[in-house]
Coordinates of C-alpha atoms in Angstrom, one line a residue:
X1 CA -5.5 18.6 -11.3
X2 CA -2.5 16.3 -11.4
X3 CA -4.6 13.8 -13.6
X4 CA -1.5 12.8 -15.5
X5 CA -0.4 10.8 -12.4
X6 CA -2.1 7.2 -12.0
X7 CA -1.9 5.8 -8.8
X8 CA -3.3 2.4 -7.0
X9 CA -3.7 1.9 -3.1
X10 CA -3.5 -1.8 -2.0
X11 CA -4.8 -2.2 1.6
X12 CA -3.7 -5.7 3.0
X13 CA -5.0 -6.9 6.4
X14 CA -2.9 -9.5 8.1
X15 CA -3.8 -11.5 11.3
X16 CA -1.4 -12.6 13.7
X17 CA -1.0 -16.4 14.3
X18 CA 0.9 -16.4 17.2
X19 CA 1.9 -13.7 20.2
X20 CA 5.1 -11.8 20.3
X21 CA 6.5 -8.0 20.4
X22 CA 7.1 -5.8 17.5
X23 CA 8.4 -2.4 17.1
X24 CA 6.1 0.6 18.2
X25 CA 6.2 1.9 14.4
X26 CA 5.7 -0.7 11.7
X27 CA 6.5 1.2 8.6
X28 CA 10.1 0.0 8.4
X29 CA 9.1 -3.4 9.7
X30 CA 6.7 -3.8 7.0
X31 CA 8.7 -2.3 4.2
X32 CA 11.6 -4.5 5.0
X33 CA 9.4 -7.4 4.8
X34 CA 7.9 -6.6 1.4
X35 CA 11.4 -5.5 -0.3
X36 CA 13.0 -8.9 0.9
X37 CA 10.0 -10.9 -0.3
X38 CA 10.1 -9.0 -3.8
X39 CA 13.6 -9.5 -4.0
X40 CA 13.4 -13.4 -3.6
X41 CA 10.7 -13.3 -6.6
X42 CA 12.3 -11.3 -9.3
X43 CA 15.4 -10.6 -11.2
X44 CA 17.2 -7.3 -9.9
X45 CA 16.3 -5.2 -12.8
X46 CA 12.5 -5.7 -11.9
X47 CA 13.3 -5.5 -8.1
X48 CA 15.0 -2.0 -8.6
X49 CA 12.1 -1.0 -10.9
X50 CA 9.6 -1.5 -8.2
X51 CA 11.3 -0.9 -4.9
X52 CA 14.7 0.6 -5.0
X53 CA 15.7 2.4 -8.4
X54 CA 18.0 5.0 -7.5
X55 CA 18.7 6.2 -11.1
X56 CA 15.7 7.5 -12.4
X57 CA 15.4 10.4 -14.4
X58 CA 14.7 12.5 -11.2
X59 CA 17.0 10.8 -9.2
X60 CA 16.4 8.4 -6.0
X61 CA 12.6 9.0 -5.6
X62 CA 10.6 5.9 -5.1
X63 CA 7.4 4.7 -6.9
X64 CA 5.5 3.8 -3.7
X65 CA 4.7 4.7 -0.1
X66 CA 3.5 3.0 3.1
X67 CA 0.9 3.8 5.5
X68 CA 0.5 1.5 8.6
X69 CA -2.8 2.5 10.4
X70 CA -1.7 0.7 13.5
X71 CA 0.4 2.8 15.6
X72 CA 2.4 2.7 18.9
X73 CA 1.2 -1.1 19.6
X74 CA 4.3 -3.4 20.5
X75 CA 2.4 -6.4 22.2
X76 CA 0.6 -8.6 19.7
X77 CA -1.7 -11.7 20.4
X78 CA -3.0 -14.3 18.2
X79 CA -6.0 -12.9 16.3
X80 CA -4.8 -9.3 16.1
X81 CA -4.9 -7.8 12.9
X82 CA -2.4 -5.3 11.1
X83 CA -3.7 -3.3 8.2
X84 CA -1.4 -1.0 6.0
X85 CA -1.8 0.8 2.7
X86 CA 0.8 0.2 0.0
X87 CA 0.0 2.9 -2.8
X88 CA 2.3 3.0 -6.0
X89 CA 2.4 5.5 -8.9
X90 CA 2.8 5.2 -12.6
X91 CA 2.2 1.4 -12.2
X92 CA 0.6 -0.6 -15.1
X93 CA -1.7 -3.8 -14.5
X94 CA 1.2 -6.3 -14.7
X95 CA 3.1 -4.6 -12.2
X96 CA 0.0 -4.2 -9.9
X97 CA -0.1 -8.1 -10.2
X98 CA 3.4 -8.5 -9.2
X99 CA 3.0 -6.4 -6.4
X100 CA -0.2 -8.5 -5.2
X101 CA 1.6 -11.7 -5.5
X102 CA 4.4 -9.9 -3.3
X103 CA 1.8 -9.3 -0.6
X104 CA 0.8 -12.8 -0.6
X105 CA 4.3 -14.0 -0.3
X106 CA 4.7 -11.8 3.1
X107 CA 2.9 -15.0 4.5
X108 CA 6.1 -17.0 4.7
X109 CA 8.5 -14.4 6.3
X110 CA 8.5 -13.8 10.4
X111 CA 7.8 -10.4 11.3
X112 CA 10.0 -8.5 13.3
X113 CA 13.0 -9.8 15.4
X114 CA 11.1 -12.6 16.9
X115 CA 9.8 -13.9 13.6
X116 CA 6.2 -13.7 14.4
X117 CA 4.2 -15.6 11.9
X118 CA 1.1 -13.5 10.1
X119 CA -1.3 -14.6 7.7
X120 CA -2.7 -12.5 4.8
X121 CA -6.6 -12.2 5.1
X122 CA -7.3 -10.0 2.4
X123 CA -6.3 -7.0 -0.1
X124 CA -8.8 -4.5 -0.6
X125 CA -9.1 -1.1 -2.9
X126 CA -9.6 1.1 0.1
X127 CA -10.9 4.2 -2.3
X128 CA -13.7 1.7 -4.0
X129 CA -14.0 -0.6 -1.0
X130 CA -13.9 -3.5 -3.2
X131 CA -12.0 -7.0 -2.7
X132 CA -8.8 -7.6 -4.7
X133 CA -8.0 -10.7 -3.1
X134 CA -9.4 -13.1 -0.4
X135 CA -9.0 -16.7 0.0
X136 CA -7.3 -17.4 -3.1
X137 CA -9.6 -15.5 -5.1
X138 CA -8.4 -12.6 -7.2
X139 CA -10.4 -9.6 -8.7
X140 CA -7.7 -7.7 -10.6
X141 CA -10.5 -5.6 -12.0
X142 CA -11.0 -3.9 -8.8
X143 CA -7.2 -2.7 -8.8
X144 CA -6.8 -0.6 -11.9
X145 CA -4.7 2.5 -11.5
X146 CA -6.7 6.0 -11.4
X147 CA -5.6 9.4 -12.3
X148 CA -4.8 11.4 -9.2
X149 CA -7.7 14.0 -9.1
X150 CA -7.2 16.9 -6.6
X151 CA -10.1 19.5 -7.0
X152 CA -9.5 23.1 -5.5
X153 CA -11.2 23.7 -2.1
X154 CA -12.4 27.0 -1.3
X155 CA -10.9 28.0 2.2
X156 CA -8.9 30.3 4.0
X157 CA -7.9 27.9 6.8
X158 CA -6.4 24.4 7.1
X159 CA -5.5 22.1 10.0
X160 CA -3.1 19.2 9.0
X161 CA -2.5 16.4 11.3
X162 CA 0.8 14.5 10.8
X163 CA -0.4 10.9 11.9
X164 CA 3.2 9.4 11.3
X165 CA 6.8 11.2 11.9
X166 CA 7.7 14.4 9.7
X167 CA 11.3 14.9 8.4
X168 CA 11.8 18.0 6.4
X169 CA 15.2 19.2 6.0
X170 CA 17.0 22.8 5.2
X171 CA 20.7 22.6 4.8
X172 CA 20.6 18.9 5.9
X173 CA 18.8 20.1 9.3
X174 CA 15.6 19.0 10.9
X175 CA 13.1 21.8 10.5
X176 CA 11.3 21.7 13.8
X177 CA 8.6 24.1 13.2
X178 CA 7.9 24.1 9.6
X179 CA 6.0 27.1 7.9
X180 CA 3.4 27.0 5.3
X181 CA 6.2 27.6 2.7
X182 CA 8.1 24.7 4.0
X183 CA 5.5 22.5 3.5
X184 CA 4.4 23.7 0.0
X185 CA 8.0 23.6 -1.2
X186 CA 8.2 20.0 -0.2
X187 CA 5.1 19.2 -1.6
X188 CA 5.8 20.7 -5.1
X189 CA 9.3 19.2 -5.2
X190 CA 7.8 15.7 -4.6
X191 CA 5.1 16.1 -7.1
X192 CA 7.7 17.5 -9.5
X193 CA 10.2 14.6 -9.0
X194 CA 7.5 11.8 -9.2
X195 CA 6.0 13.2 -12.1
X196 CA 9.2 13.4 -14.1
X197 CA 10.3 9.9 -13.0
X198 CA 7.1 8.0 -13.5
X199 CA 4.9 9.8 -16.0
X200 CA 7.6 12.0 -18.0
X201 CA 5.4 14.6 -17.1
X202 CA 7.0 18.1 -16.4
X203 CA 5.1 20.3 -14.0
X204 CA 4.6 23.7 -15.2
X205 CA 4.5 26.2 -12.6
X206 CA 6.6 29.2 -11.0
X207 CA 7.8 27.9 -8.1
X208 CA 9.3 31.1 -6.7
X209 CA 5.9 32.9 -7.3
X210 CA 4.3 30.0 -5.5
X211 CA 6.4 30.2 -2.7
X212 CA 6.2 34.0 -2.3
X213 CA 2.5 33.5 -1.9
X214 CA 2.8 30.4 0.4
X215 CA 4.9 32.8 2.6
X216 CA 1.8 35.2 3.2
X217 CA 0.1 32.3 4.9
X218 CA 0.2 32.6 8.6
X219 CA 0.7 29.9 11.1
X220 CA -2.2 30.1 13.5
X221 CA -1.1 27.3 16.0
X222 CA 1.1 24.0 16.1
X223 CA 1.7 21.1 18.4
X224 CA 5.0 19.7 17.3
X225 CA 7.0 17.1 19.4
X226 CA 10.6 16.1 18.4
X227 CA 11.0 12.4 18.3
X228 CA 14.2 10.4 17.8
X229 CA 13.1 7.5 15.6
X230 CA 15.0 4.2 15.4
X231 CA 15.2 1.3 13.0
X232 CA 17.3 -1.5 12.1
X233 CA 19.9 -1.2 9.4
X234 CA 22.4 -3.7 8.5
X235 CA 24.4 -0.5 7.0
X236 CA 25.0 0.9 10.5
X237 CA 28.0 -0.2 12.6
X238 CA 25.6 -0.8 15.7
X239 CA 22.7 -2.1 13.1
X240 CA 20.4 0.9 14.2
X241 CA 19.9 3.9 11.9
X242 CA 18.6 7.2 14.1
X243 CA 16.6 9.9 12.5
X244 CA 15.2 12.7 14.3
X245 CA 11.8 13.7 13.1
X246 CA 8.6 15.7 14.3
X247 CA 5.3 14.6 14.9
X248 CA 2.0 16.5 15.8
X249 CA -0.3 19.1 14.2
X250 CA -0.4 22.4 12.5
X251 CA -3.1 25.0 11.4
X252 CA -2.8 27.9 9.0
X253 CA -4.8 30.8 7.8
X254 CA -4.6 33.2 4.6
X255 CA -5.1 32.8 1.0
X256 CA -5.0 28.8 0.9
X257 CA -7.4 28.0 -1.8
X258 CA -4.9 27.9 -5.0
X259 CA -2.7 25.5 -2.5
X260 CA -5.5 22.8 -2.0
X261 CA -4.9 20.5 -4.7
X262 CA -1.3 20.2 -3.8
X263 CA -2.3 19.7 -0.1
X264 CA -4.7 17.0 -1.3
X265 CA -2.2 15.3 -3.5
X266 CA 0.2 15.2 -0.3
X267 CA -2.2 13.2 1.4
X268 CA -1.6 10.3 -1.5
X269 CA 2.2 11.1 -2.1
X270 CA 3.3 11.9 1.6
X271 CA 6.0 14.7 2.5
X272 CA 9.5 14.7 3.4
X273 CA 12.0 11.9 3.7
X274 CA 11.3 8.2 4.2
X275 CA 7.8 8.1 2.6
X276 CA 8.5 4.4 1.7
X277 CA 8.8 4.0 5.8
X278 CA 5.5 5.4 6.0
X279 CA 6.8 9.0 7.0
X280 CA 4.9 12.0 6.1
X281 CA 1.4 10.9 6.2
X282 CA -1.2 13.6 7.1
X283 CA -4.8 14.3 7.1
X284 CA -6.4 17.8 6.4
X285 CA -9.4 19.6 7.5
X286 CA -10.5 23.1 6.0
X287 CA -12.8 25.7 7.2

């Protein structure tokens, strides 16, 4: 299911060349470095296409997400490695070449307020475990976009672990204990928007019926913690943007099988707001 959607994940490994401090959550930091690097490389139209276009056919949905595997690390020392995944949707080979080049150019930008120097060690395809770039050698054949294949799993139980902050809203208010229907609603909307914007494919599903079935799925347990996330923003008066979110885990039981392709897709697409900062990344386990 969802084979109409092509995606590619590039995993970049950087190594610190000096010691210093960075924010505990690096998604926003890396997004900012990547964005500034790309902006210096290309014209405005290309920059919008691959980073900040707010006028797609589906609105302001972006074509990429970030996931940083290093969490809650603030003190960095020379030789420490930072690994992050950059996933793009609906991208062609020319676009992939541009993104790879932009990742390489992140060598020349200091990270964080202290402008710590990092050096790119390698870029890999985490799905195939093959090298894409290392020591100035490029294997572009290992970075070809692939269809988003999400098979159905026969199950009546799912455990979801939200590794990065989650921000789902209802009437512009944070949902602090999202139900299964809340999660399915957000995933279905995100899949519809990305499909429309980057594949011109219209999802043909009855959302009302889908949500009615999702409402029957029961929450078994949850462990949510509310977090007041802060990040630098030049658009705010005090240069700080405050975003309330939750982080934690939740489990559900019921007729979950029909929803598993969407749950699987969400592992790639992320869920909720600020996915380009790495928000809404989760893992799933079924019984």
